[in-house]
Short mmCIF file of C-alpha atoms in Angstrom, two decimals:
data_model
loop_
_atom_site.label_atom_id
_atom_site.label_comp_id
_atom_site.label_asym_id
_atom_site.label_seq_id
_atom_site.Cartn_x
_atom_site.Cartn_y
_atom_site.Cartn_z
CA MET A 1488 0.35 -0.03 0.03
CA ALA A 1489 2.94 2.49 0.82
CA ALA A 1490 4.49 1.74 -2.69
CA LEU A 1491 1.12 2.46 -4.60
CA ALA A 1492 0.51 5.38 -2.41
CA ALA A 1493 3.95 6.88 -3.12
CA GLU A 1494 3.21 6.10 -7.10
CA LEU A 1495 -0.06 7.84 -7.08
CA LEU A 1496 1.43 10.95 -4.96
CA LEU A 1497 4.53 10.80 -7.82
CA LEU A 1498 1.67 11.10 -10.37
CA ALA A 1499 -0.36 13.70 -8.96
CA ILE A 1500 2.67 15.88 -8.76
CA ILE A 1501 4.66 15.82 -12.02
CA GLY A 1502 1.55 14.81 -14.28
CA PRO A 1503 0.72 11.65 -16.18
CA LEU A 1504 4.12 9.68 -16.81
CA ARG A 1505 2.43 6.52 -17.32
CA ILE A 1506 4.66 5.16 -14.40
CA ASP A 1507 2.06 2.48 -14.38
CA LYS A 1508 3.41 0.39 -17.34
CA THR A 1509 5.94 2.77 -18.99
CA CYS A 1510 7.88 5.98 -17.91
CA ALA A 1511 7.21 8.53 -20.84
CA LEU A 1512 9.28 11.69 -19.78
CA GLY A 1513 8.91 13.90 -22.39
CA ARG A 1514 10.89 12.76 -25.56
CA ARG A 1515 12.46 10.19 -23.60
CA SER A 1516 12.67 6.44 -23.73
CA GLN A 1517 9.79 4.43 -22.01
CA ILE A 1518 10.97 1.57 -20.33
CA ASP A 1519 9.82 0.16 -16.89
CA PRO A 1520 12.64 -1.11 -14.38
CA ILE A 1521 10.47 -3.00 -12.56
CA VAL A 1522 8.78 -5.59 -14.82
CA SER A 1523 11.56 -8.14 -16.05
CA ASN A 1524 9.94 -9.67 -19.15
CA ARG A 1525 12.67 -9.39 -21.70
CA SER A 1526 10.07 -9.79 -24.84
CA LEU A 1527 8.59 -6.53 -23.69
CA HIS A 1528 11.19 -4.53 -22.12
CA CYS A 1529 14.16 -5.35 -23.88
CA ALA A 1530 12.93 -5.05 -27.69
CA LYS A 1531 16.32 -2.97 -28.48
CA GLY A 1532 18.18 -6.05 -27.55
CA LEU A 1533 20.58 -7.32 -24.77
CA VAL A 1534 23.93 -5.90 -23.34
CA PHE A 1535 26.78 -7.81 -22.92
CA VAL A 1536 29.29 -6.29 -19.99
CA TYR A 1537 33.02 -6.96 -20.60
CA ASP A 1538 34.63 -8.41 -17.65
CA LEU A 1539 37.90 -6.21 -18.24
CA PRO A 1540 41.12 -6.82 -16.25
CA GLU A 1541 41.21 -5.05 -13.06
CA LYS A 1542 44.02 -2.43 -14.26
CA PHE A 1543 41.36 -0.87 -16.49
CA ASN A 1544 38.52 -0.13 -13.86
CA VAL A 1545 39.07 -1.85 -10.21
CA GLU A 1546 42.93 -0.95 -9.74
CA LEU A 1547 42.03 2.99 -10.50
CA VAL A 1548 39.71 2.95 -7.93
CA ARG A 1549 42.10 1.30 -5.50
CA SER A 1550 44.41 4.01 -6.36
CA CYS A 1551 42.05 6.82 -5.13
CA ASP A 1552 44.65 8.55 -3.12
CA SER A 1553 46.67 9.33 -6.24
CA LEU A 1554 43.74 10.28 -8.64
CA ASN A 1555 43.59 13.85 -7.58
CA PRO A 1556 47.13 15.92 -6.84
CA TRP A 1557 45.04 17.97 -4.26
CA LYS A 1558 43.15 15.34 -2.05
CA SER A 1559 42.15 12.01 -1.99
CA MET A 1560 39.45 10.49 -3.81
CA CYS A 1561 38.61 7.44 -2.04
CA SER A 1562 35.94 8.72 0.28
CA ALA A 1563 34.33 10.34 -3.08
CA LEU A 1564 34.23 7.06 -4.99
CA SER A 1565 33.07 4.89 -2.19
CA ASN A 1566 29.84 3.14 -2.15
CA SER A 1567 29.66 2.38 -6.00
CA GLY A 1568 30.40 6.22 -7.08
CA LEU A 1569 27.79 7.79 -5.03
CA GLY A 1570 30.23 8.72 -2.28
CA PRO A 1571 29.13 8.59 1.33
CA PRO A 1572 25.75 9.31 2.71
CA LEU A 1573 25.38 13.14 3.79
CA GLY A 1574 25.70 13.53 7.33
CA LYS A 1575 24.39 16.20 9.58
CA ILE A 1576 23.51 19.72 7.75
CA SER A 1577 26.82 22.00 8.63
CA SER A 1578 26.31 25.31 10.42
CA SER A 1579 27.21 27.33 7.04
CA SER A 1580 24.18 25.52 5.46
CA SER A 1581 21.86 27.41 7.96
CA SER A 1582 22.97 30.68 7.37
CA SER A 1583 21.17 34.13 8.91
CA TRP A 1584 19.88 35.07 5.59
CA TRP A 1585 17.56 32.09 5.19
CA PRO A 1586 14.10 33.92 4.60
CA TRP A 1587 11.60 31.53 5.33
CA SER A 1588 9.32 30.64 8.07
CA LYS A 1589 10.61 29.52 11.48
CA ALA A 1590 8.73 26.21 10.36
CA TRP A 1591 10.61 25.75 7.22
CA GLN A 1592 13.71 27.09 8.83
CA PHE A 1593 13.36 24.51 11.26
CA LEU A 1594 12.87 21.57 8.92
CA PHE A 1595 16.20 22.53 7.10
CA ARG A 1596 18.26 22.73 10.18
CA ASP A 1597 17.19 19.39 11.38
CA PRO A 1598 18.78 16.58 9.07
CA ASP A 1599 15.90 13.88 10.01
CA ARG A 1600 13.42 16.35 8.79
CA TRP A 1601 15.10 16.46 5.33
CA PRO A 1602 12.88 15.12 2.53
CA ALA A 1603 14.39 11.96 1.57
CA ARG A 1604 17.16 12.52 3.74
CA ARG A 1605 18.87 9.05 3.26
CA SER A 1606 18.79 9.70 -0.64
CA TRP A 1607 21.49 12.02 -0.38
CA HIS A 1608 25.34 11.39 -0.67
CA ALA A 1609 28.64 13.48 -1.42
CA THR A 1610 28.99 12.40 -5.04
CA ASP A 1611 31.62 13.54 -7.18
CA GLN A 1612 30.74 15.08 -10.51
CA PHE A 1613 33.36 12.90 -12.30
CA SER A 1614 31.90 9.64 -10.85
CA GLY A 1615 29.71 8.29 -13.34
CA GLU A 1616 31.85 5.67 -14.88
CA ILE A 1617 31.23 3.87 -11.51
CA ILE A 1618 27.76 4.66 -11.44
CA PHE A 1619 27.31 3.23 -14.76
CA HIS A 1620 29.10 0.16 -14.35
CA ARG A 1621 27.40 -1.11 -10.88
CA ARG A 1622 24.12 -0.26 -12.58
CA MET A 1623 24.92 -2.14 -15.62
CA LEU A 1624 25.83 -5.39 -13.96
CA ASP A 1625 22.08 -5.40 -12.56
CA HIS A 1626 20.36 -4.15 -15.86
CA ARG A 1627 17.44 -6.44 -16.84
CA CYS A 1628 18.61 -6.82 -20.49
CA ARG A 1629 22.18 -7.76 -19.40
CA THR A 1630 23.14 -11.08 -21.11
CA LEU A 1631 26.03 -13.17 -20.37
CA ASP A 1632 26.03 -14.45 -23.71
CA PRO A 1633 28.27 -12.29 -26.07
CA ASP A 1634 26.67 -14.11 -29.05
CA GLY A 1635 23.09 -13.35 -28.31
CA ALA A 1636 24.24 -9.54 -27.58
CA SER A 1637 23.04 -6.58 -29.51
CA ALA A 1638 25.23 -4.27 -27.73
CA PHE A 1639 28.46 -4.42 -25.78
CA PHE A 1640 29.34 -2.34 -22.58
CA VAL A 1641 33.23 -1.53 -22.31
CA PRO A 1642 33.44 -0.83 -18.28
CA PHE A 1643 36.70 1.13 -18.83
CA TYR A 1644 37.08 3.99 -16.43
CA ALA A 1645 38.67 6.40 -18.79
CA GLY A 1646 38.11 9.54 -16.63
CA LEU A 1647 39.82 8.17 -13.68
CA ASP A 1648 42.53 7.24 -15.81
CA ILE A 1649 43.04 10.58 -17.25
CA SER A 1650 42.37 12.41 -13.97
CA ARG A 1651 45.45 10.85 -12.61
CA ASN A 1652 47.60 12.37 -15.63
CA LEU A 1653 46.15 15.75 -16.12
CA TRP A 1654 47.98 17.46 -13.48
CA ALA A 1655 51.12 14.86 -13.05
CA SER A 1656 54.56 16.04 -13.81
CA GLY A 1657 56.93 14.13 -15.78
CA LYS A 1658 54.44 12.19 -17.62
CA SER A 1659 54.72 11.84 -21.38
CA SER A 1660 51.95 11.87 -23.97
CA SER A 1661 52.73 8.17 -24.18
CA ASP A 1662 52.15 7.89 -20.84
CA VAL A 1663 48.91 9.39 -20.97
CA ASP A 1664 47.60 7.46 -23.67
CA SER A 1665 49.05 4.06 -22.49
CA LEU A 1666 46.10 2.58 -20.52
CA GLY A 1667 43.71 3.53 -23.30
CA GLU A 1668 45.80 1.94 -25.91
CA GLN A 1669 45.97 -1.26 -24.30
CA LEU A 1670 42.24 -1.38 -24.08
CA LEU A 1671 41.65 -0.91 -27.67
CA HIS A 1672 44.52 -3.48 -27.99
CA TRP A 1673 42.71 -6.10 -25.86
CA LEU A 1674 39.36 -5.66 -27.04
CA GLN A 1675 40.58 -6.66 -30.63
CA ARG A 1676 42.78 -9.48 -29.55
CA GLN A 1677 40.25 -11.17 -27.04
CA HIS A 1678 37.03 -10.56 -28.40
CA PRO A 1679 36.05 -10.96 -32.06
CA HIS A 1680 32.88 -9.08 -31.35
CA PHE A 1681 34.57 -5.58 -31.28
CA ASN A 1682 36.45 -6.41 -34.51
CA ARG A 1683 33.05 -7.59 -35.98
CA SER A 1684 31.25 -4.32 -35.95
CA GLY A 1685 34.47 -2.18 -35.87
CA GLY A 1686 33.06 -1.23 -32.28
CA ALA A 1687 29.74 0.24 -33.85
CA ASP A 1688 27.87 -1.80 -31.22
CA HIS A 1689 30.02 -1.09 -28.32
CA PHE A 1690 29.58 1.98 -25.55
CA LEU A 1691 31.27 3.20 -22.77
CA VAL A 1692 31.09 5.62 -20.07
CA ALA A 1693 33.69 8.46 -20.04
CA GLY A 1694 33.10 10.37 -16.57
CA ARG A 1695 34.63 13.62 -18.05
CA ILE A 1696 34.08 16.16 -20.57
CA SER A 1697 34.84 14.59 -24.17
CA TRP A 1698 37.53 17.50 -24.29
CA ASP A 1699 39.46 15.73 -22.12
CA PHE A 1700 40.35 12.85 -24.42
CA ARG A 1701 40.93 14.81 -27.74
CA ARG A 1702 44.13 15.64 -27.87
CA MET A 1703 45.51 14.91 -31.26
CA PRO A 1704 47.86 12.00 -31.30
CA SER A 1705 50.49 14.16 -33.00
CA ALA A 1706 50.06 16.89 -30.30
CA ALA A 1707 52.60 15.94 -27.81
CA GLY A 1708 52.31 17.96 -24.42
CA GLU A 1709 49.05 19.29 -25.16
CA TRP A 1710 45.80 18.49 -22.55
CA GLY A 1711 44.17 15.33 -22.35
CA SER A 1712 44.38 11.95 -23.96
CA SER A 1713 44.02 11.36 -27.51
CA LEU A 1714 41.64 8.12 -26.83
CA PHE A 1715 38.58 9.66 -28.78
CA HIS A 1716 40.72 10.30 -31.83
CA GLN A 1717 41.99 6.57 -32.27
CA ILE A 1718 41.21 5.21 -35.09
CA GLU A 1719 39.63 2.05 -33.34
CA MET A 1720 37.26 4.68 -31.08
CA ARG A 1721 35.70 5.96 -34.39
CA SER A 1722 32.32 3.98 -34.07
CA VAL A 1723 32.60 3.32 -30.23
CA LYS A 1724 29.57 4.99 -28.68
CA ARG A 1725 30.69 7.37 -25.76
CA LEU A 1726 28.54 8.53 -22.91
CA VAL A 1727 30.20 11.86 -21.41
CA ILE A 1728 28.85 14.79 -19.20
CA GLU A 1729 29.63 17.58 -22.27
CA ARG A 1730 29.98 15.95 -25.78
CA ASN A 1731 31.13 17.28 -28.78
CA PRO A 1732 28.17 18.50 -30.69
CA TRP A 1733 29.66 17.78 -34.05
CA ASP A 1734 30.52 13.85 -33.11
CA ASP A 1735 27.44 11.62 -33.65
CA SER A 1736 29.01 8.91 -31.72
CA GLU A 1737 28.85 11.00 -28.52
CA LEU A 1738 25.42 11.45 -26.20
CA GLY A 1739 25.36 13.77 -23.58
CA VAL A 1740 24.16 12.42 -19.62
CA PRO A 1741 23.64 14.27 -16.82
CA TYR A 1742 26.30 15.26 -14.31
CA PRO A 1743 25.80 13.34 -10.95
CA THR A 1744 24.22 15.30 -8.20
CA SER A 1745 23.98 14.60 -4.78
CA PHE A 1746 20.48 13.29 -4.91
CA HIS A 1747 19.94 9.42 -5.35
CA PRO A 1748 16.50 8.38 -4.60
CA SER A 1749 15.70 4.79 -4.08
CA SER A 1750 12.11 4.39 -4.07
CA ASP A 1751 9.04 5.94 -5.48
CA GLU A 1752 8.49 7.30 -2.12
CA ASP A 1753 11.92 9.10 -1.83
CA LEU A 1754 11.16 10.59 -5.54
CA ALA A 1755 7.88 11.59 -4.85
CA GLN A 1756 8.68 13.06 -1.51
CA TRP A 1757 11.27 15.19 -2.90
CA VAL A 1758 9.43 16.59 -5.98
CA GLU A 1759 6.50 17.36 -3.43
CA PHE A 1760 8.83 19.61 -1.55
CA VAL A 1761 10.46 21.10 -4.71
CA GLN A 1762 6.80 22.30 -5.75
CA GLY A 1763 5.74 23.70 -2.58
CA SER A 1764 9.26 25.29 -1.61
CA PRO A 1765 8.70 29.31 -0.91
CA ARG A 1766 11.01 31.20 -3.50
CA PRO A 1767 11.53 34.55 -2.02
CA HIS A 1768 14.16 35.25 -4.62
CA LEU A 1769 13.85 36.03 -7.96
CA VAL A 1770 17.41 34.97 -9.06
CA ALA A 1771 20.33 33.07 -7.34
CA PHE A 1772 23.91 32.28 -8.56
CA ALA A 1773 26.29 30.13 -7.14
CA GLY A 1774 29.87 30.25 -8.78
CA SER A 1775 33.25 31.56 -8.71
CA PRO A 1776 34.87 34.46 -11.11
CA ARG A 1777 37.72 33.48 -13.55
CA PRO A 1778 39.91 36.07 -13.31
CA GLY A 1779 42.23 34.64 -15.64
CA TYR A 1780 39.70 35.04 -18.58
CA ARG A 1781 39.43 37.86 -20.59
CA SER A 1782 36.48 39.89 -20.04
CA ASP A 1783 35.44 37.21 -17.25
CA PHE A 1784 31.67 36.77 -17.80
CA ARG A 1785 30.68 35.10 -14.13
CA GLN A 1786 32.25 38.55 -12.93
CA VAL A 1787 29.81 40.36 -14.84
CA LEU A 1788 26.75 38.27 -13.73
CA LEU A 1789 28.24 38.54 -9.96
CA GLY A 1790 28.23 42.53 -10.79
CA GLN A 1791 24.94 42.70 -11.97
CA CYS A 1792 23.69 40.19 -8.79
CA ARG A 1793 25.05 42.44 -6.24
CA ALA A 1794 23.96 45.59 -7.58
CA ALA A 1795 20.27 44.52 -7.46
CA PRO A 1796 17.75 45.52 -4.75
CA ARG A 1797 17.89 43.69 -1.56
CA GLY A 1798 15.89 40.48 -1.70
CA ILE A 1799 15.79 40.34 -5.43
CA SER A 1800 18.61 38.10 -6.01
CA ARG A 1801 21.28 35.75 -3.80
CA CYS A 1802 24.74 35.58 -4.92
CA LEU A 1803 27.11 32.62 -3.63
CA ASP A 1804 30.71 33.58 -4.33
CA CYS A 1805 32.41 30.12 -4.46
CA THR A 1806 36.08 31.27 -4.59
CA ALA A 1807 36.56 30.78 -0.78
CA ASP A 1808 36.60 27.14 0.50
CA THR A 1809 34.44 28.39 2.92
CA ALA A 1810 31.67 29.29 0.68
CA GLY A 1811 30.88 25.58 0.98
CA CYS A 1812 29.88 25.08 -2.71
CA THR A 1813 31.72 21.79 -3.28
CA SER A 1814 32.00 20.81 0.30
CA ASP A 1815 28.23 21.29 1.02
CA PRO A 1816 26.19 20.53 -1.58
CA LEU A 1817 23.10 20.96 0.71
CA ARG A 1818 23.78 24.67 0.89
CA VAL A 1819 23.50 25.38 -2.89
CA THR A 1820 20.68 23.18 -3.04
CA LYS A 1821 18.89 25.22 -0.39
CA LEU A 1822 20.06 28.41 -2.26
CA PHE A 1823 18.44 27.23 -5.35
CA LEU A 1824 15.14 25.99 -3.78
CA SER A 1825 14.42 29.87 -2.62
CA SER A 1826 14.76 31.00 -6.07
CA VAL A 1827 12.76 31.21 -9.18
CA PHE A 1828 15.84 31.57 -11.59
CA CYS A 1829 19.17 30.22 -11.56
CA LEU A 1830 21.83 31.68 -13.61
CA GLN A 1831 24.21 29.10 -15.36
CA PRO A 1832 26.99 30.80 -16.99
CA ARG A 1833 29.59 28.10 -18.72
CA GLY A 1834 32.02 26.60 -16.31
CA ASP A 1835 35.69 25.57 -17.13
CA SER A 1836 33.88 24.21 -20.48
CA PHE A 1837 30.63 24.83 -21.50
CA THR A 1838 28.54 22.73 -19.20
CA ARG A 1839 28.50 22.71 -15.13
CA LYS A 1840 27.18 20.59 -12.75
CA SER A 1841 25.26 23.33 -11.39
CA LEU A 1842 22.52 23.23 -14.28
CA PHE A 1843 21.66 19.71 -12.62
CA ASP A 1844 21.49 21.00 -9.20
CA SER A 1845 19.14 23.73 -10.39
CA LEU A 1846 16.63 21.50 -12.03
CA ILE A 1847 16.39 19.10 -9.24
CA SER A 1848 15.87 22.14 -6.86
CA GLY A 1849 12.92 23.29 -9.33
CA CYS A 1850 14.84 26.51 -10.18
CA ILE A 1851 14.89 27.48 -13.79
CA PRO A 1852 18.17 27.53 -15.38
CA VAL A 1853 19.04 30.77 -17.08
CA LEU A 1854 21.66 30.23 -20.09
CA PHE A 1855 24.02 32.03 -22.09
CA TRP A 1856 25.65 29.63 -24.53
CA ASN A 1857 23.77 27.00 -26.77
CA GLN A 1858 26.41 24.65 -25.94
CA SER A 1859 25.40 24.60 -22.31
CA ALA A 1860 22.54 22.65 -22.47
CA TYR A 1861 20.74 22.61 -25.71
CA TRP A 1862 23.25 20.84 -27.97
CA GLN A 1863 24.30 18.29 -25.22
CA TYR A 1864 21.54 16.65 -23.41
CA GLU A 1865 19.07 15.69 -26.05
CA LEU A 1866 17.85 12.39 -24.33
CA TYR A 1867 16.84 14.40 -21.18
CA LEU A 1868 15.82 17.94 -21.98
CA PRO A 1869 12.76 19.15 -23.85
CA ARG A 1870 13.48 19.94 -27.73
CA ASP A 1871 12.11 23.42 -27.32
CA PRO A 1872 14.46 25.50 -24.72
CA GLU A 1873 11.70 27.76 -23.96
CA GLU A 1874 9.92 25.30 -22.32
CA TYR A 1875 11.84 24.97 -19.14
CA SER A 1876 14.67 27.59 -19.49
CA VAL A 1877 15.62 31.34 -20.32
CA PHE A 1878 18.23 32.11 -22.91
CA ILE A 1879 19.99 35.13 -22.92
CA PRO A 1880 23.16 35.34 -25.38
CA HIS A 1881 26.23 36.07 -23.45
CA GLN A 1882 27.19 38.68 -25.91
CA SER A 1883 24.19 40.42 -25.37
CA VAL A 1884 24.92 40.71 -21.67
CA LYS A 1885 28.42 41.91 -22.37
CA ASN A 1886 27.08 44.64 -24.35
CA GLY A 1887 25.09 45.74 -21.47
CA THR A 1888 21.86 43.99 -21.32
CA ASN A 1889 20.91 43.49 -17.51
CA VAL A 1890 20.07 40.08 -16.93
CA LEU A 1891 17.69 40.78 -13.92
CA ASP A 1892 15.57 43.32 -15.98
CA VAL A 1893 15.16 40.32 -18.61
CA LEU A 1894 13.56 38.01 -15.98
CA GLN A 1895 11.43 40.71 -14.13
CA GLY A 1896 9.90 40.97 -17.64
CA ILE A 1897 8.97 37.56 -17.80
CA SER A 1898 5.22 37.06 -16.88
CA ARG A 1899 3.83 34.85 -13.98
CA GLU A 1900 2.07 32.64 -16.52
CA ARG A 1901 5.25 31.56 -18.58
CA ILE A 1902 7.27 31.07 -14.92
CA GLY A 1903 4.50 28.63 -13.87
CA ARG A 1904 4.54 26.71 -17.28
CA MET A 1905 8.49 26.66 -16.96
CA GLN A 1906 8.31 25.28 -13.40
CA ARG A 1907 5.92 22.49 -14.30
CA ALA A 1908 8.26 21.56 -17.03
CA VAL A 1909 11.15 21.30 -15.10
CA LEU A 1910 9.28 19.30 -12.38
CA ARG A 1911 8.40 16.71 -15.43
CA ILE A 1912 12.11 16.38 -16.27
CA LEU A 1913 13.46 16.16 -12.76
CA PRO A 1914 12.82 12.35 -12.54
CA GLY A 1915 14.82 11.52 -15.59
CA LEU A 1916 18.01 13.56 -14.51
CA VAL A 1917 18.86 12.17 -11.09
CA TYR A 1918 20.74 8.53 -10.97
CA ALA A 1919 18.65 6.42 -8.58
CA SER A 1920 20.77 4.40 -6.03
CA SER A 1921 19.42 0.87 -7.26
CA SER A 1922 17.54 -0.69 -9.92
CA SER A 1923 14.58 -2.49 -8.49
CA GLY A 1924 11.83 -1.09 -6.26
CA ARG A 1925 10.96 1.94 -8.67
CA HIS A 1926 8.26 3.18 -11.39
CA TRP A 1927 10.44 5.63 -13.28
CA ALA A 1928 13.37 5.98 -15.53
CA ASP A 1929 16.17 7.49 -14.02
CA ALA A 1930 19.15 9.06 -15.77
CA PHE A 1931 20.93 5.98 -16.08
CA GLU A 1932 18.06 4.11 -17.79
CA VAL A 1933 17.17 6.95 -20.24
CA ALA A 1934 21.01 6.92 -21.05
CA VAL A 1935 21.14 2.95 -21.90
CA ASP A 1936 17.58 3.06 -23.65
CA GLY A 1937 19.20 5.67 -25.93
CA VAL A 1938 22.29 4.17 -26.91
CA LEU A 1939 20.42 0.79 -27.51
CA GLY A 1940 18.18 2.75 -29.85
CA ARG A 1941 21.15 4.47 -31.40
CA ILE A 1942 22.84 1.33 -31.77
CA LYS A 1943 19.55 -0.37 -33.23
CA GLU A 1944 19.15 2.32 -35.75
CA GLU A 1945 22.51 1.81 -37.41
#
């Protein structure tokens, strides 16, 4: 009865997702993770998961102390990539500026009263390849017979491999490329299925942006590895958190957020909470300026945010560690929960995890580059950008357009439509903590269904 009640509540909140039989989230795939009848739910084929030598995945996790030159990654990569459960909300999260009623302030200051509290983890934004590997091992369409497979998943942790080399001193380009080249040689020599298709029915998840794997083989000493430029990788489907829009073999998948619901009830509680959240601020922005960039756009946004009348906007400058932007994800979530619009300029690349933090908080994203979302996540976001977001060209802002003036001119009716659209797409943007006990397609399932569809079409 409790499961049925949660399903009905979810249906009432986010509309007719047809979660009793399939999960139709906008343009997303229609799949049901509960029912295991393969004739109905594996119509796009079965997936064989390679059992790679440990040096390609497990040993990289074991070397978690050396993956990042500034900190150990062991805690962040624990719990199958979800990271440790979030503990008590720190004092920085309950800052005095919180403008809600005393009842809401009490709710947020008491960790036991946080909606779906067990679903929150300290998740690293680059942990996607571990999350996908663990979930693929439990996938209902997995087969142990490679001859019966339509697709092949290669669980190579390319992102962890490159992360240990990006800032390492004394590493040559050959060193950086070595493990990826070994993987391709292993696939060609050990398994005829790769050679049969030229890799066209194979896919992998690289937990970083595409550009980290696109160094030209001849460009020794430049940034990143040359994995994606290897001839053997040309037809392999690649799931990345930021894709090259001009490469049809790549699919963009959401950055992992800290929210990983395990049940219909967890998701329903959170969506209901997001829907009812008071939003006293018109605009929020969390980010740090980029002083090394010419005409730093983030600094322009921070300036407009700070110059706005009191109460209109809320800025969180993430330059200092004390801001808690990375160490305290609940603080950023609370900021977005209190705001109607969230400014989402480009990060170090065109995309940033904050886009998904804002969407799962019900905050309408304001984008300034097409490549930050519209050209990235076709499996997840509505085809019409105006349905769920606001676009203001970055060049017009640099030329004097005031972002807050534009947002204040948007009607309440349009705001309401965008907020409802954000709630509809929210379930498909989160990575659930398990494959069973749910009636909606999460980000993992949407990705797998999408890549299987792409392989079947070719």
